[in-house]
XYZ file of C-alpha atoms in Angstrom:
570
model
C 122.511 60.420 96.550
C 125.457 62.452 95.296
C 123.896 62.350 91.819
C 120.679 63.898 93.156
C 122.569 66.640 95.019
C 124.709 67.471 92.035
C 121.813 67.301 89.593
C 119.321 69.280 91.746
C 121.424 71.410 94.117
C 118.706 73.968 94.889
C 116.022 71.346 95.414
C 118.311 69.313 97.653
C 118.878 72.395 99.827
C 115.126 73.061 100.069
C 114.500 69.430 100.921
C 117.133 69.300 103.601
C 116.091 67.460 106.752
C 115.859 70.549 108.951
C 113.653 72.530 106.587
C 111.277 69.595 106.228
C 111.381 69.109 109.988
C 109.951 72.582 110.575
C 107.544 72.220 107.651
C 106.080 68.989 109.025
C 106.035 70.312 112.580
C 104.060 73.424 111.617
C 101.497 71.394 109.651
C 100.942 69.017 112.555
C 100.450 71.837 115.061
C 98.043 73.958 112.933
C 94.826 72.610 114.550
C 96.281 73.121 118.043
C 96.884 76.788 117.304
C 93.434 77.164 115.718
C 91.738 75.613 118.763
C 93.401 78.208 121.005
C 91.276 80.820 119.252
C 88.029 78.849 119.075
C 87.768 77.089 122.456
C 86.772 78.491 125.830
C 89.738 76.950 127.623
C 91.890 78.581 130.272
C 95.099 80.333 129.152
C 97.325 77.645 130.678
C 95.242 74.925 128.991
C 95.751 76.662 125.634
C 99.513 76.943 126.208
C 99.658 73.246 127.098
C 97.561 72.450 124.039
C 100.320 73.884 121.842
C 103.579 72.969 123.601
C 102.790 69.413 124.754
C 101.998 68.068 121.258
C 104.743 70.251 119.737
C 107.286 68.655 122.046
C 106.048 65.129 121.323
C 106.035 65.670 117.542
C 109.515 67.216 117.666
C 110.955 64.278 119.617
C 109.354 61.742 117.274
C 110.562 63.502 114.124
C 114.031 63.922 115.626
C 114.247 60.198 116.237
C 114.373 59.482 112.512
C 117.449 60.103 110.414
C 115.033 60.466 107.517
C 112.573 62.994 108.944
C 110.054 62.203 106.199
C 109.771 58.659 107.509
C 108.844 60.138 110.884
C 106.155 62.259 109.229
C 104.666 59.210 107.542
C 104.456 57.531 110.951
C 102.598 60.619 112.167
C 100.402 61.020 109.112
C 97.330 59.781 110.969
C 97.729 62.963 113.047
C 97.852 64.995 109.825
C 94.695 63.225 108.618
C 92.808 64.190 111.768
C 94.259 67.697 111.500
C 92.573 67.997 108.102
C 89.314 66.656 109.561
C 89.609 69.147 112.430
C 90.081 72.109 110.084
C 86.965 71.136 108.091
C 85.022 70.860 111.353
C 86.142 74.324 112.454
C 85.194 75.731 109.067
C 81.749 74.164 109.353
C 80.907 74.837 113.012
C 83.410 77.460 114.136
C 84.603 75.615 117.247
C 85.227 72.354 119.149
C 87.393 69.298 118.610
C 86.276 66.351 116.513
C 83.462 64.997 118.625
C 82.194 61.495 119.277
C 79.057 62.398 117.361
C 81.152 63.381 114.350
C 82.562 59.858 114.136
C 79.135 58.326 114.705
C 77.647 60.559 112.028
C 80.090 59.006 109.556
C 78.421 55.647 110.148
C 74.802 56.877 110.182
C 74.739 59.503 107.406
C 73.718 58.143 104.034
C 75.928 58.871 100.986
C 73.372 61.231 99.453
C 73.358 63.443 102.553
C 77.158 63.383 102.647
C 77.471 64.462 99.011
C 74.982 67.313 99.509
C 77.150 68.553 102.367
C 80.541 67.984 100.730
C 79.442 69.971 97.698
C 79.182 72.978 100.020
C 82.482 72.510 101.852
C 84.688 73.228 98.859
C 86.700 76.085 100.440
C 87.577 73.976 103.491
C 88.420 70.965 101.343
C 90.698 73.079 99.158
C 92.513 74.356 102.261
C 93.140 70.878 103.672
C 94.185 69.473 100.301
C 96.691 72.303 99.843
C 98.009 71.866 103.384
C 98.182 68.096 103.756
C 98.457 66.424 100.359
C 101.797 67.996 99.259
C 103.671 66.899 102.415
C 102.304 63.378 101.936
C 103.683 63.234 98.391
C 106.951 64.862 99.445
C 107.479 62.482 102.350
C 106.749 59.421 100.208
C 109.173 60.705 97.570
C 111.853 61.384 100.172
C 111.513 57.945 101.726
C 111.425 56.060 98.433
C 114.342 58.018 96.942
C 116.149 58.287 100.295
C 116.747 61.926 99.434
C 116.401 63.013 103.030
C 119.606 61.200 103.950
C 121.454 64.256 102.708
C 123.564 65.200 105.700
C 121.786 67.607 107.983
C 122.579 68.537 111.562
C 120.020 66.787 113.777
C 121.157 68.832 116.755
C 118.792 71.667 115.774
C 115.803 69.287 115.766
C 116.750 67.900 119.175
C 117.231 71.430 120.478
C 113.695 72.359 119.405
C 112.357 69.184 121.017
C 114.168 69.815 124.304
C 113.257 73.500 124.540
C 109.614 72.778 123.752
C 109.601 70.064 126.427
C 110.223 72.599 129.216
C 107.156 74.836 128.545
C 105.149 71.681 127.791
C 105.728 70.247 131.255
C 105.333 73.598 133.023
C 102.109 74.494 131.193
C 100.658 71.044 131.863
C 101.399 71.372 135.588
C 99.917 74.879 135.663
C 96.827 73.656 133.792
C 96.199 71.026 136.466
C 96.759 73.536 139.270
C 95.031 76.637 137.867
C 93.070 75.317 134.872
C 89.705 75.059 136.635
C 89.213 71.292 136.458
C 91.575 70.726 133.540
C 91.228 67.394 131.731
C 93.737 66.038 129.219
C 91.001 63.838 127.740
C 88.914 66.912 126.907
C 91.366 69.797 126.449
C 94.518 68.414 124.851
C 94.488 67.857 121.105
C 94.864 65.191 119.670
C 94.488 63.201 122.922
C 90.848 64.330 123.094
C 90.270 63.101 119.550
C 91.734 59.712 120.439
C 89.481 59.537 123.497
C 86.458 60.418 121.373
C 87.380 57.657 118.928
C 87.455 55.226 121.843
C 84.001 56.376 123.017
C 82.613 56.075 119.486
C 84.049 52.567 119.155
C 82.545 51.623 122.537
C 79.158 52.899 121.336
C 79.446 50.832 118.165
C 80.376 47.743 120.180
C 77.271 48.091 122.363
C 75.193 48.808 119.272
C 76.444 45.574 117.727
C 75.259 43.666 120.813
C 71.932 45.503 121.112
C 69.761 42.455 120.406
C 71.381 40.530 123.234
C 71.289 43.457 125.672
C 67.605 44.276 125.051
C 66.109 40.805 124.591
C 64.478 40.682 128.044
C 63.154 44.255 128.022
C 59.417 44.816 128.499
C 57.210 47.848 129.088
C 54.528 45.688 130.680
C 52.143 47.881 128.703
C 48.391 47.691 129.169
C 45.533 49.578 127.561
C 42.751 50.943 129.750
C 40.333 51.117 126.806
C 37.946 48.604 125.312
C 39.400 46.203 122.767
C 36.335 46.743 120.594
C 36.658 50.536 120.238
C 38.615 51.467 117.067
C 41.543 53.849 117.574
C 44.292 55.290 115.367
C 47.379 57.075 116.668
C 50.113 58.508 114.492
C 53.508 59.726 115.680
C 55.402 61.868 113.157
C 59.089 62.559 113.733
C 60.290 65.388 111.539
C 63.810 66.232 110.470
C 65.735 69.492 110.928
C 62.673 71.635 111.501
C 63.104 74.625 113.789
C 60.221 76.258 115.600
C 61.300 79.791 114.730
C 60.198 79.262 111.115
C 56.708 77.952 111.901
C 53.926 80.529 111.720
C 52.032 78.397 114.258
C 54.883 79.203 116.659
C 54.850 82.950 115.949
C 56.862 83.270 112.704
C 55.615 86.169 110.594
C 55.809 84.383 107.253
C 52.862 82.133 106.243
C 54.637 78.791 106.537
C 51.625 76.932 108.014
C 48.679 78.030 105.874
C 46.891 74.667 106.145
C 47.554 73.599 109.727
C 46.623 77.052 111.004
C 43.049 76.478 109.783
C 42.807 72.816 110.821
C 40.385 72.074 113.673
C 41.856 70.138 116.554
C 45.461 71.331 116.135
C 47.264 72.500 119.279
C 50.678 74.142 118.877
C 53.431 74.181 121.510
C 55.828 77.089 120.859
C 58.185 76.574 123.822
C 59.806 73.221 123.125
C 63.475 72.285 123.351
C 65.209 69.105 122.235
C 67.867 67.441 124.379
C 70.098 66.771 121.375
C 70.997 68.386 118.057
C 71.949 65.119 116.316
C 69.536 62.718 114.641
C 71.159 59.510 115.893
C 70.539 60.643 119.503
C 67.432 62.814 119.336
C 65.270 60.298 117.459
C 65.934 57.447 119.938
C 65.108 59.919 122.719
C 61.786 60.607 120.984
C 61.060 56.937 120.286
C 61.704 55.570 123.796
C 61.408 56.400 127.483
C 65.149 57.205 127.578
C 66.177 60.799 128.376
C 69.439 62.721 128.642
C 69.558 61.831 132.345
C 69.688 58.084 131.688
C 70.843 57.844 128.078
C 73.098 54.829 128.594
C 69.995 52.738 129.270
C 69.206 53.044 125.546
C 71.513 50.072 124.884
C 69.109 47.728 126.668
C 65.782 49.491 125.981
C 63.107 49.011 123.364
C 61.087 51.722 121.689
C 57.563 53.042 121.888
C 56.412 50.673 119.135
C 57.027 47.719 121.470
C 54.839 49.359 124.111
C 51.971 49.657 121.625
C 52.445 46.060 120.487
C 52.312 44.848 124.089
C 49.050 46.786 124.514
C 47.444 45.020 121.537
C 47.962 47.527 118.705
C 48.935 46.704 115.156
C 52.024 48.804 114.448
C 53.720 50.251 111.377
C 56.951 52.156 110.857
C 57.167 54.173 107.636
C 60.381 56.049 106.918
C 61.720 58.411 104.289
C 65.233 57.787 105.607
C 67.786 55.113 104.740
C 68.926 52.214 106.863
C 71.885 53.251 109.004
C 72.172 50.474 111.608
C 71.347 52.701 114.547
C 68.754 52.765 117.321
C 66.428 54.490 114.867
C 66.400 51.325 112.761
C 66.215 49.026 115.790
C 63.225 50.836 117.275
C 61.523 51.146 113.884
C 61.930 47.470 113.031
C 59.990 46.489 116.151
C 56.840 47.274 114.128
C 54.621 44.668 112.470
C 54.968 46.478 109.142
C 58.262 48.217 108.329
C 58.780 50.254 105.169
C 61.785 52.398 104.256
C 60.547 53.951 101.039
C 64.040 54.984 99.922
C 64.950 51.276 99.855
C 61.919 50.206 97.811
C 62.007 49.477 94.063
C 59.943 51.777 91.890
C 60.198 54.728 94.270
C 61.725 57.942 92.827
C 65.425 58.435 93.528
C 64.723 61.333 95.868
C 61.257 60.689 97.328
C 59.468 63.543 99.044
C 57.636 63.167 102.329
C 54.237 63.119 100.638
C 55.359 59.846 99.026
C 54.844 58.279 102.472
C 51.097 58.894 102.389
C 50.121 56.020 100.031
C 51.702 53.635 102.542
C 49.707 55.258 105.342
C 46.636 54.649 103.201
C 47.552 50.980 102.887
C 47.789 50.648 106.670
C 44.429 52.367 107.193
C 42.770 50.141 104.595
C 43.807 46.975 106.448
C 41.024 47.697 108.920
C 42.806 47.120 112.233
C 40.776 48.284 115.218
C 43.889 49.369 117.086
C 46.488 50.989 114.848
C 49.691 52.846 115.691
C 51.857 54.361 112.941
C 55.250 56.025 113.303
C 56.392 58.198 110.403
C 59.993 59.362 110.100
C 60.178 62.107 107.491
C 63.048 63.843 105.703
C 61.596 67.242 106.547
C 63.910 70.197 106.077
C 67.251 68.456 105.829
C 69.827 70.359 103.780
C 69.804 70.855 100.814
C 66.471 72.533 101.494
C 65.520 73.064 97.861
C 65.583 69.297 97.327
C 62.944 68.693 99.993
C 59.940 69.936 97.983
C 58.794 69.881 94.328
C 59.360 72.989 92.264
C 55.602 73.629 92.105
C 55.607 74.069 95.900
C 58.199 76.847 95.842
C 56.157 79.655 97.406
C 59.003 81.895 98.586
C 61.365 82.956 95.815
C 64.131 83.151 94.818
C 65.014 79.815 96.391
C 68.357 79.371 94.628
C 71.294 79.348 94.706
C 71.385 77.658 98.088
C 75.058 76.829 98.435
C 76.386 76.979 101.989
C 77.424 80.619 102.014
C 76.214 83.357 104.376
C 75.767 85.656 101.384
C 73.067 83.283 100.115
C 71.086 83.537 103.359
C 67.948 85.179 101.812
C 67.703 82.352 99.280
C 68.474 79.722 101.895
C 65.700 81.076 104.135
C 63.273 81.064 101.199
C 64.111 77.438 100.411
C 63.977 76.466 104.088
C 60.593 78.150 104.558
C 59.333 76.347 101.461
C 60.350 73.065 103.078
C 58.369 74.029 106.203
C 55.332 74.803 104.011
C 55.759 71.375 102.445
C 55.770 69.800 105.914
C 52.590 71.769 106.598
C 51.053 70.309 103.436
C 52.194 66.790 104.365
C 50.732 66.990 107.876
C 47.474 68.506 106.595
C 46.954 65.658 104.096
C 47.870 63.123 106.780
C 45.318 64.589 109.196
C 42.609 64.642 106.521
C 43.375 61.002 105.730
C 43.070 59.975 109.402
C 40.021 62.187 109.915
C 38.299 60.322 107.091
C 38.329 57.127 109.154
C 35.791 58.712 111.565
C 37.257 57.046 114.652
C 38.925 58.232 117.836
C 42.360 59.287 116.675
C 45.253 61.633 117.367
C 48.542 62.691 115.829
C 51.659 64.099 117.474
C 54.377 65.786 115.423
C 57.746 67.091 116.494
C 61.195 67.431 114.970
C 64.403 65.764 116.066
C 66.317 69.067 116.131
C 66.517 72.440 114.428
C 69.075 74.162 112.218
C 71.411 77.150 111.977
C 71.026 79.254 108.828
C 73.582 82.071 109.265
C 71.268 83.700 111.795
C 73.707 86.031 113.533
C 77.261 87.355 113.465
C 78.676 83.872 114.203
C 77.525 82.718 110.743
C 76.686 79.213 111.952
C 75.165 76.742 109.522
C 73.502 73.313 109.703
C 73.186 71.239 112.902
C 74.993 68.523 114.889
C 77.735 70.934 115.946
C 79.610 69.766 119.075
C 78.206 72.816 120.883
C 74.554 73.457 119.966
C 72.876 76.770 119.322
C 69.410 77.993 120.245
C 68.222 77.426 116.675
C 69.373 73.811 116.727
C 67.393 72.844 119.840
C 64.215 74.961 119.590
C 61.811 72.614 117.815
C 58.124 72.633 116.819
C 55.560 70.357 118.434
C 51.897 70.015 117.553
C 49.129 67.634 118.635
C 45.967 67.027 116.615
C 42.949 65.194 117.973
C 39.893 64.100 116.010
C 36.352 65.128 116.896
C 35.451 61.614 118.140
C 38.575 61.639 120.335
C 37.567 64.985 121.848
C 34.094 63.688 122.592
C 35.414 60.532 124.280
C 38.330 62.121 126.140
C 37.512 65.798 126.813
C 39.743 65.808 129.908
C 42.819 64.875 127.845
C 42.092 67.585 125.274
C 41.559 70.088 128.093
C 45.007 69.411 129.552
C 46.642 69.371 126.100
C 45.400 72.942 125.660
C 46.172 73.991 129.227
C 49.809 72.895 128.890
C 50.354 74.382 125.429
C 52.183 77.517 126.600
C 54.423 75.773 129.101
C 58.099 75.047 128.654
C 58.526 71.512 127.322
C 61.327 69.085 126.561
C 60.331 67.074 123.491
C 62.767 64.319 124.517
C 60.985 63.966 127.861
C 57.340 64.509 126.962
C 56.596 63.103 123.500
C 56.928 59.445 124.523
C 54.785 59.953 127.626
C 52.176 62.055 125.793
C 51.531 59.696 122.873
C 51.071 56.802 125.306
C 48.671 58.846 127.429
C 46.699 59.838 124.330
C 46.221 56.158 123.540
C 45.322 55.153 127.093
C 48.380 52.940 127.551
C 50.155 52.602 130.887
C 53.691 51.206 131.204
C 56.306 50.611 133.880
C 58.047 53.708 132.466
C 55.035 56.039 132.630
C 55.667 59.381 134.348
C 52.481 61.405 134.780
C 54.262 64.723 135.322
C 55.899 64.502 131.864
C 52.716 63.984 129.846
C 51.067 66.947 128.123
C 47.727 65.167 128.637
C 48.105 65.382 132.405
C 46.917 67.939 134.890
C 50.073 67.109 136.845
C 52.440 68.149 134.057
C 55.504 69.896 135.460
C 57.810 72.260 133.660
C 61.480 71.548 134.221
C 64.796 73.207 133.515
C 66.227 72.041 130.186
C 69.129 69.617 129.947
C 71.340 68.850 126.977
C 72.890 65.476 126.144
C 76.510 66.288 125.412
C 78.972 64.520 123.166
C 80.015 62.128 125.950
C 76.366 61.268 126.719
C 76.301 63.346 129.908
C 73.269 65.505 130.815
C 74.397 69.109 131.178
C 72.696 72.370 132.051
C 72.666 75.096 129.429
C 75.207 77.110 131.424
C 77.766 74.302 131.192
C 77.585 73.350 127.507
C 79.100 76.563 126.171
C 76.097 78.274 124.562
C 76.935 81.666 123.106
C 75.604 84.988 124.349
C 73.367 85.088 121.288
C 71.773 81.793 122.334
C 71.058 82.958 125.876
C 69.596 86.192 124.484
C 67.268 84.184 122.236
C 66.220 81.950 125.113
C 65.432 84.996 127.261
C 63.605 86.793 124.459
C 61.452 83.707 123.901
C 60.684 83.366 127.619
C 62.607 80.142 128.215
C 63.874 79.431 131.718
C 67.227 77.684 131.967
C 68.416 78.382 135.515
């Protein structure tokens, strides 16, 4: 030790225990300070959010003669601090949510790499902040350099003096904090709680087969077994209604569907979730935000069709991710994930699903139900369509930067045009069967594309935006269907300008279109019904609780958009 001090006197002074103590303490508390500026917490909650963890960290670090050893014990906190900073860079607010942890298990590596490529500034920041102290602390522990004599009284003084405002602010938060909750408003306690909730979700997911084995829709068809019928349910990805010309967008993003007979557009549709792993199960089952926990013991819409005597197929342009999406999809008689199939291009486009639709149609089943899960407009948008389909240009560069917004919008609109092309070819394929048939399309959620001064981008943020939950919905019915069921088509048109929750109505509508009744049927939720009732929108929050729009923290810009688009939310 004396050799190190004599050989590197300046370095030994810089690496004294007290200097490192403050260095480590500041790094650990960075996300707490940042959250004070981003979260809508009370003042006393923000004060507690800084001083309570500061006091705890100071006491822990002071308990080690070698302060670097204490930092290594706390490095898991530093790891989550880095994660938190990246999250704030990406979404602008909120702690690391349950959905963030679940997204780690359900996002495929290709999606992750597309996103990470565009988070370089945030990654550089966290590497600069949190890698050097890791190397320094390991060096100090291994070399025992930090045992250079340093007065620990200063560290203990900081710990004691921070303890007083910590206790006082915590008491004040409980008294005047407006329903203050440590589990929600104290970092990193809230992160730990969210990890627990995510682990609990994964545990139930692991036992899904056991929990759902006795579930039945008791589904029955009211139509003749001899009459051929085809119904197709298309679940899109990351498509927002504001960029569909069928929904009022001024750019020609739906040139084919806008001229297709039998297409009915629904411009006032909101999703109950902005994350795929929640919104798709909501679309594929009777489950809603109000009873989401029942998803662990429920089966999907495919099971209802199977019970009613239909041959079923699930065709996906997604990857396996061991979620409810997979569970509900694998209920089908025929299950194809084209990304997992040999001989398919590395990055298949949605039109690559159509040959498999053709195969199902050619099998000649009288009663056929197909669910298609597309890749839609998932970032990176330019990768979602072939170069020959680039109508709006320039469509590059499309790196995640607000200065690239014109190019990003061009690429995004091209992806919507490609969805239009996909749906048009699908309809023409079904129409060619000359039987009673219908198709329903909606998207799981929308997307932010630097639309206002907040400069928000992507989706799945802990607090949604208007653009993330306003989704397109269309229904197409064939001419034979219209002739056989004119009352259903009448109500589909009559309800087209009403306010709709896709998570509530899509399941009920596709079953009504096919003439299937279940023990979960709710007439007032079906767009085919004369009894359809508009309702106030709910949002499924990160802790799986149904909340009103006033309580989830939407920004003023979001409420303005809702008002301007004639949505009611109170």
